[in-house]
Tab-separated table of C-alpha atoms in Angstrom:
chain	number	residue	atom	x	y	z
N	1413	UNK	CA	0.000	0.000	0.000
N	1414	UNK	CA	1.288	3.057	-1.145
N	1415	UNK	CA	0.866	6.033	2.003
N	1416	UNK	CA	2.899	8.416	0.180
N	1417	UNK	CA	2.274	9.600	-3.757
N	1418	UNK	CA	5.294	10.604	-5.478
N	1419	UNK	CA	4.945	14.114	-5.356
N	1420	UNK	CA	4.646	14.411	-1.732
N	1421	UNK	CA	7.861	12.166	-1.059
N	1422	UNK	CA	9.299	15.155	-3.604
N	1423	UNK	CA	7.716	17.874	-1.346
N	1424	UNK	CA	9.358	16.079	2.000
N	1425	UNK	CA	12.509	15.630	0.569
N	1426	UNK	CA	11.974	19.914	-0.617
N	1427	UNK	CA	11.024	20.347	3.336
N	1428	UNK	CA	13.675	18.468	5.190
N	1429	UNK	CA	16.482	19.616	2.142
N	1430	UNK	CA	15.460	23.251	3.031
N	1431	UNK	CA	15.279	23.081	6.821
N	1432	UNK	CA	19.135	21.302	6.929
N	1433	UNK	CA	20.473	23.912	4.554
N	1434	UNK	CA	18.607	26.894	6.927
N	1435	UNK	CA	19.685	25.601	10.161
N	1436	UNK	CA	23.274	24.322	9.121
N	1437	UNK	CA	25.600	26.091	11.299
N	1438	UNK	CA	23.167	25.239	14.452
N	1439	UNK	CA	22.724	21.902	12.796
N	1440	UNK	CA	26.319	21.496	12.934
N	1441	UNK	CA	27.396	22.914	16.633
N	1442	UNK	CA	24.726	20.903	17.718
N	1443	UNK	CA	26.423	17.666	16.296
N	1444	UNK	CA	29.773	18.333	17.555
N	1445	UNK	CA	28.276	19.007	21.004
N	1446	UNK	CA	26.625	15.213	20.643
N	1447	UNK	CA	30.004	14.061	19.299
N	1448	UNK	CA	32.055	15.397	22.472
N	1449	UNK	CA	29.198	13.733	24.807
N	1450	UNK	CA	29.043	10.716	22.955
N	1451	UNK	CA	33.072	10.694	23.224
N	1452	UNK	CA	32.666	10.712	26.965
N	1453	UNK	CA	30.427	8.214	27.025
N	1454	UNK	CA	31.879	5.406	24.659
N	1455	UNK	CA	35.236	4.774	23.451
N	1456	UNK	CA	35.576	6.670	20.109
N	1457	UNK	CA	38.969	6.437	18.367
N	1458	UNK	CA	41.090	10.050	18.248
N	1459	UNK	CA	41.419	9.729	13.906
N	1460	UNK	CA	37.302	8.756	14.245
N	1461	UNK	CA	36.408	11.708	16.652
N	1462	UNK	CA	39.208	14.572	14.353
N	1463	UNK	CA	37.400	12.705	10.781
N	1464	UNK	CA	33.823	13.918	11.859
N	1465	UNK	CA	34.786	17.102	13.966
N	1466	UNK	CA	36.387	18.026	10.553
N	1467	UNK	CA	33.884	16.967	8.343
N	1468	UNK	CA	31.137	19.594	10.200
N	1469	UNK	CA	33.887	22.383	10.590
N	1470	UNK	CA	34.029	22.084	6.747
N	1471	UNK	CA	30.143	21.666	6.361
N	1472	UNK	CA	29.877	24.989	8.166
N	1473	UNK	CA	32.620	26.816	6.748
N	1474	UNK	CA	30.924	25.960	3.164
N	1475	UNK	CA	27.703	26.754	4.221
N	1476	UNK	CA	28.738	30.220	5.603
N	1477	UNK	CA	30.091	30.954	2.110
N	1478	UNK	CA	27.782	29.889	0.481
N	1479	UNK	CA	25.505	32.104	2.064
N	1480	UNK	CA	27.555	35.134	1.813
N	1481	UNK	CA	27.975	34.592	-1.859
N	1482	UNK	CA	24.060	34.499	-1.985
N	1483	UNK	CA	23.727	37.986	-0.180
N	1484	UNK	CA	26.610	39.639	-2.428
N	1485	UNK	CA	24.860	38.433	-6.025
N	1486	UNK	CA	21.163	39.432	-4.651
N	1487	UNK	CA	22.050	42.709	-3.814
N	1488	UNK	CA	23.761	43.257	-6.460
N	1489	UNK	CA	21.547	41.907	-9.303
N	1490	UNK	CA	18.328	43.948	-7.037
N	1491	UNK	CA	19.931	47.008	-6.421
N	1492	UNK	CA	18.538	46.271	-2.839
N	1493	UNK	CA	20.167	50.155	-1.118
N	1494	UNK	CA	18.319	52.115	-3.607
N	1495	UNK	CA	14.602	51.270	-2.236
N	1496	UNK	CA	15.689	51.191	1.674
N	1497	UNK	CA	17.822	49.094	4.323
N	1498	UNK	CA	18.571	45.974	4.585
N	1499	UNK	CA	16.747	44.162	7.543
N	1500	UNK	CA	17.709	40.387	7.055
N	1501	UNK	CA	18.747	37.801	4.517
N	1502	UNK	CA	17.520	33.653	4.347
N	1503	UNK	CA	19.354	31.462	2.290
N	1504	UNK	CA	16.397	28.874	1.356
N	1505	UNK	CA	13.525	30.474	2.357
N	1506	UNK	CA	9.620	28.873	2.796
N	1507	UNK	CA	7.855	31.170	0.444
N	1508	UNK	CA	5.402	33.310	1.826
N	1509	UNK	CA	5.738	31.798	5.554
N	1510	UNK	CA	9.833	32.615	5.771
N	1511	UNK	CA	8.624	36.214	4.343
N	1512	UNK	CA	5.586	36.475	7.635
N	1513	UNK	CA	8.194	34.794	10.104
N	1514	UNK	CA	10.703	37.499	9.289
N	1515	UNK	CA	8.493	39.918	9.448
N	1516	UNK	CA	7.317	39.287	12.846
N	1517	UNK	CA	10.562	38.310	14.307
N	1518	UNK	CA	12.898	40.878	13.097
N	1519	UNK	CA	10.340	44.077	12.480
N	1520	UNK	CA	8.231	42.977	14.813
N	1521	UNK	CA	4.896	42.858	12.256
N	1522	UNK	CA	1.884	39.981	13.087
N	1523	UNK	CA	0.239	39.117	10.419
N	1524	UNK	CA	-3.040	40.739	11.090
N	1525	UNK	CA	-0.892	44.373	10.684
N	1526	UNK	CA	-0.498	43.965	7.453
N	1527	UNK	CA	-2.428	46.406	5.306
N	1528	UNK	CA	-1.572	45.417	1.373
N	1529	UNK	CA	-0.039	42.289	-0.147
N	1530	UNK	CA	1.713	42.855	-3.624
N	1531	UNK	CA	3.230	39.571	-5.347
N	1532	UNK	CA	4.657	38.499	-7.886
N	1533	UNK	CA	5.106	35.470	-9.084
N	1534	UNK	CA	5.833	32.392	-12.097
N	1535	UNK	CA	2.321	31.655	-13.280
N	1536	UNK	CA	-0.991	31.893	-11.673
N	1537	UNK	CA	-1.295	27.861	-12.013
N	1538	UNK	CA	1.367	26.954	-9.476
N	1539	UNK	CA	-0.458	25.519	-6.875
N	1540	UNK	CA	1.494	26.607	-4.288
N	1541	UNK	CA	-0.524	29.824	-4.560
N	1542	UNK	CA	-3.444	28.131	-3.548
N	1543	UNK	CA	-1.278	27.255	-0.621
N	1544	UNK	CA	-0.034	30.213	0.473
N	1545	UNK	CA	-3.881	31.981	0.765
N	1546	UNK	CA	-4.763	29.228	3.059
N	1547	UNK	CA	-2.044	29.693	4.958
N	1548	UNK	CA	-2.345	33.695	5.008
N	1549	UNK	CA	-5.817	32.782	6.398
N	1550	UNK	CA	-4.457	30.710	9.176
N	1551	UNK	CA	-1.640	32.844	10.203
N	1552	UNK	CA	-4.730	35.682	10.544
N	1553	UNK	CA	-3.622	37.898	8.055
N	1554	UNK	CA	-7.064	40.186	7.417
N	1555	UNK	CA	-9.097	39.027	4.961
N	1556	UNK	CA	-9.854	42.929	4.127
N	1557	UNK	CA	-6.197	43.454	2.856
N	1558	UNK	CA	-5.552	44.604	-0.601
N	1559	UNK	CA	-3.724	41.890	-2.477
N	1560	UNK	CA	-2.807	42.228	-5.961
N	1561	UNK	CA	-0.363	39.706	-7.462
N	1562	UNK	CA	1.380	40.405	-10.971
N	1563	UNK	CA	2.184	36.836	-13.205
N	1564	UNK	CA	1.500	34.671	-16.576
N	1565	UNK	CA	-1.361	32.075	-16.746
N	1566	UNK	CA	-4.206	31.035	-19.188
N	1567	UNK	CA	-7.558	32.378	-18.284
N	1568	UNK	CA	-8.601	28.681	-16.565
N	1569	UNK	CA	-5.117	29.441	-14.167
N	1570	UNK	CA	-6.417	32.862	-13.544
N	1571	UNK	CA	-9.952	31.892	-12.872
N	1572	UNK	CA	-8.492	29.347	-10.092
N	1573	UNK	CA	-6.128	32.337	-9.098
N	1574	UNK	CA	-9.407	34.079	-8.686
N	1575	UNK	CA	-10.992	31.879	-6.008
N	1576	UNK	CA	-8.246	31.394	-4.075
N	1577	UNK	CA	-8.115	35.031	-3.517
N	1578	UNK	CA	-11.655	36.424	-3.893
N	1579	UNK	CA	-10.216	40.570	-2.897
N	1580	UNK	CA	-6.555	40.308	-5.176
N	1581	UNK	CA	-6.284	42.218	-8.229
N	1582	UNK	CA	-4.618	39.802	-10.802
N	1583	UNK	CA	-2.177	41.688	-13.346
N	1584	UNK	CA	-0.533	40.293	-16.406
N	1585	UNK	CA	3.370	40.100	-16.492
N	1586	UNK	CA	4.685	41.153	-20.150
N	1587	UNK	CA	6.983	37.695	-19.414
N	1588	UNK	CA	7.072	34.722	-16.976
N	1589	UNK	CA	9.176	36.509	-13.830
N	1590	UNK	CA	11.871	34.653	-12.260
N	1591	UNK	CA	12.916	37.828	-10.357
N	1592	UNK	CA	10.064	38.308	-7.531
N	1593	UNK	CA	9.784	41.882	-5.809
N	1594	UNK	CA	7.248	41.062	-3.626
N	1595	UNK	CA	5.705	44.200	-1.325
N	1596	UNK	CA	4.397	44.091	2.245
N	1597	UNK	CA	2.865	47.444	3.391
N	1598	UNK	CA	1.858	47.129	7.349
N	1599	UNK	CA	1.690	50.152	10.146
N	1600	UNK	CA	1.853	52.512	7.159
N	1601	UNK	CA	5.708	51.069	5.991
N	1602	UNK	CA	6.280	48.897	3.136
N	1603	UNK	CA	8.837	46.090	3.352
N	1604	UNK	CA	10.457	44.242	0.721
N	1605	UNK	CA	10.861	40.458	-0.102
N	1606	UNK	CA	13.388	40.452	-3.004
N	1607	UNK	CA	13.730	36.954	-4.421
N	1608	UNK	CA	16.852	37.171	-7.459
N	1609	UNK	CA	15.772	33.670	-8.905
N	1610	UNK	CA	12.651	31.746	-8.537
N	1611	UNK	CA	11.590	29.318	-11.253
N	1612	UNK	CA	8.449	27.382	-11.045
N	1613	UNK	CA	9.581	24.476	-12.817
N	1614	UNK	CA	9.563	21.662	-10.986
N	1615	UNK	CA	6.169	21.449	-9.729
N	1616	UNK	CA	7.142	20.998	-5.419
N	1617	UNK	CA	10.268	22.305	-5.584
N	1618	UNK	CA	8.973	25.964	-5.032
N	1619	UNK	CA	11.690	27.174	-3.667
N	1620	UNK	CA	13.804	30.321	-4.138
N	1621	UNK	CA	17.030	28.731	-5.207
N	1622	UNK	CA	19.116	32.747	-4.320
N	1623	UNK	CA	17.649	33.135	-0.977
N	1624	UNK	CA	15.340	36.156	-0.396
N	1625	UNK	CA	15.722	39.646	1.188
N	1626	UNK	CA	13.954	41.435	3.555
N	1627	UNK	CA	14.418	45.364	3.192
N	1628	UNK	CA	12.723	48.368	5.336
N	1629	UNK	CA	11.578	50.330	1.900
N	1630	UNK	CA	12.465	54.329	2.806
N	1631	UNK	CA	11.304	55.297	-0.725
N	1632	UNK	CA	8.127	53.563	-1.530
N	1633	UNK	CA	7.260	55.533	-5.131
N	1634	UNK	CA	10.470	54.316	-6.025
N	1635	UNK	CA	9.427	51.070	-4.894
N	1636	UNK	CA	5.680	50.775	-6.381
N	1637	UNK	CA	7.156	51.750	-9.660
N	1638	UNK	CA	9.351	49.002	-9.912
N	1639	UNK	CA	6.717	46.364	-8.654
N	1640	UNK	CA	4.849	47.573	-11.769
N	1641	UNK	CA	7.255	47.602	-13.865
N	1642	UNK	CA	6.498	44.609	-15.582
N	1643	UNK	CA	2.479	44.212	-15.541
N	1644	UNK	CA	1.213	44.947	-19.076
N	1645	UNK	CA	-2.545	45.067	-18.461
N	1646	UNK	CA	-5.240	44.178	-15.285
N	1647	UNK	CA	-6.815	40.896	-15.758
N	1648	UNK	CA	-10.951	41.485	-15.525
N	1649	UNK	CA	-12.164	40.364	-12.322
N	1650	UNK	CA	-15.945	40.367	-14.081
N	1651	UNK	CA	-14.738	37.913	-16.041
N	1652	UNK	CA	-12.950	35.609	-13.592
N	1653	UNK	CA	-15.399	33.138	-11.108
C-alpha cells in the first residue's frame, strides 16, 4: 500500500532539504556538542572523533560561504540600497511563511498588521498559490487586505487564481518573472521580499534557489514603480469566477 504519492515524497525531501540547509551552522554545533558527549560516554577512536569534527567544521565553513555569496549576487543583481535598508537575509527560504516569520521576528509585524499584499510570481497555475492563501488565512492575516499579485497564466489558471483570492487584483506580467519583488505594506511602511531567482519548474520544488531579502523600503514611489514595472494590463475580475 502506497501512504505516500510521489509528489509528496518530492515535497518532503523539498522540506527536510530546506530546513538542513537553513539551520546548518546550528545543525552542525549541535552535532559536535553530541560528538564530544558521545566521546565521553563510549570509546571513540582520536582519527574517528578529528574525521567527523572536521567533516562539520568544513560543512559549516561551506555553508557560511555559500551564504555570503548568496547575499553579495542578490544585492547586487536587485539594487537592494536604492529602495531602503537591509533588515535580514535567508538562504532557502519557505515562500510566503519565511517572508511572515521574518516579518514578525525581526520588524516585529503579526500578520493581522499587514495592510496590502503585492506579489509576484511564475504563473498563476502553481499551486502553491493556492497554498499560500490558506495559509495567510491561518496565520490571521485580514481578509480585508488589498492583495494584488502580478504573473503569466491562461484564463482557466487565472480563474483558479481568482478563487483562491476572492479581494486580489490579478495583473498580467509582459513575461514569466523569475525575479520576484514582492511588497508588504503594514503600520503605514512597506517592506520588501526580493527573491533574485525563482523558477516554477519543478512542480514541489517551489523554492527560491538565491535566498530572499527582507528590506525596510524608505522610498516607496520608487518602490511601487518598480513592482509595476512589468504588468502589461489588469486581468478582468468580471470575467474571472
Amino acid at each position: 500500500m502506497r501512504l505516500l504519492s510521489i509528489g509528496s515524497v518530492d515535497a518532503l525531501w523539498t522540506a527536510l532539504f530546506v530546513f538542513i540547509r537553513g539551520n546548518m551552522n546550528a545543525l552542525t554545533g549541535c552535532a559536535l556538542v553530541v560528538l564530544l558527549l558521545v566521546s565521553c560516554i563510549v570509546d571513540v577512536s582520536s582519527e574517528a572523533f578529528v574525521l567527523v569534527a572536521v567533516a562539520l567544521a568544513l560543512a559549516s565553513i561551506c555553508g557560511f560561504i555559500d551564504e555570503h555569496r548568496r547575499i553579495a549576487f542578490g544585492e547586487k543583481q536587485g539594487s537592494l540600497d536604492q529602495y531602503g535598508k537591509l533588515i535580514w537575509f535567508c538562504a532557502y527560504p519557505r515562500p510566503g511563511t519565511s517572508m511572515l516569520d521574518v516579518l514578525s521576528s525581526k520588524c516585529g509585524i503579526d500578520p493581522w498588521d499587514i495592510e496590502q499584499i503585492k506579489l509576484q510570481t511564475c504563473t498563476f497555475g502553481n499551486p502553491y498559490l493556492k497554498q499560500l492563501s490558506d495559509y495567510f488565512t491561518q496565520a490571521k492575516v485580514p481578509s480585508t487586505v488589498d492583495v494584488e499579485i502580478i504573473g503569466v497564466g491562461s484564463t482557466h489558471d487565472a480563474n483558479g487564481l481568482a478563487k483562491a483570492y476572492p479581494n486580489a487584483h490579478l495583473l498580467e506580467s509582459s513575461h514569466k518573472l523569475k525575479r520576484h519583488f514582492n511588497l508588504i505594506k503594514a503600520k503605514g511602511i512597506y517592506y520588501l521580499w526580493y527573491e533574485p531567482y525563482h523558477n516554477d519548474t519543478g512542480g514541489a520544488r517551489y523554492v527560491p534557489s538565491k535566498g530572499a531579502f527582507l528590506v525596510e523600503v524608505t522610498d516607496s514611489d520608487k518602490a511601487l514603480r518598480r513592482f509595476y514595472r512589468d504588468a502589461i494590463r489588469e486581468l478582468d475580475s468580471a470575467s474571472l469566477i
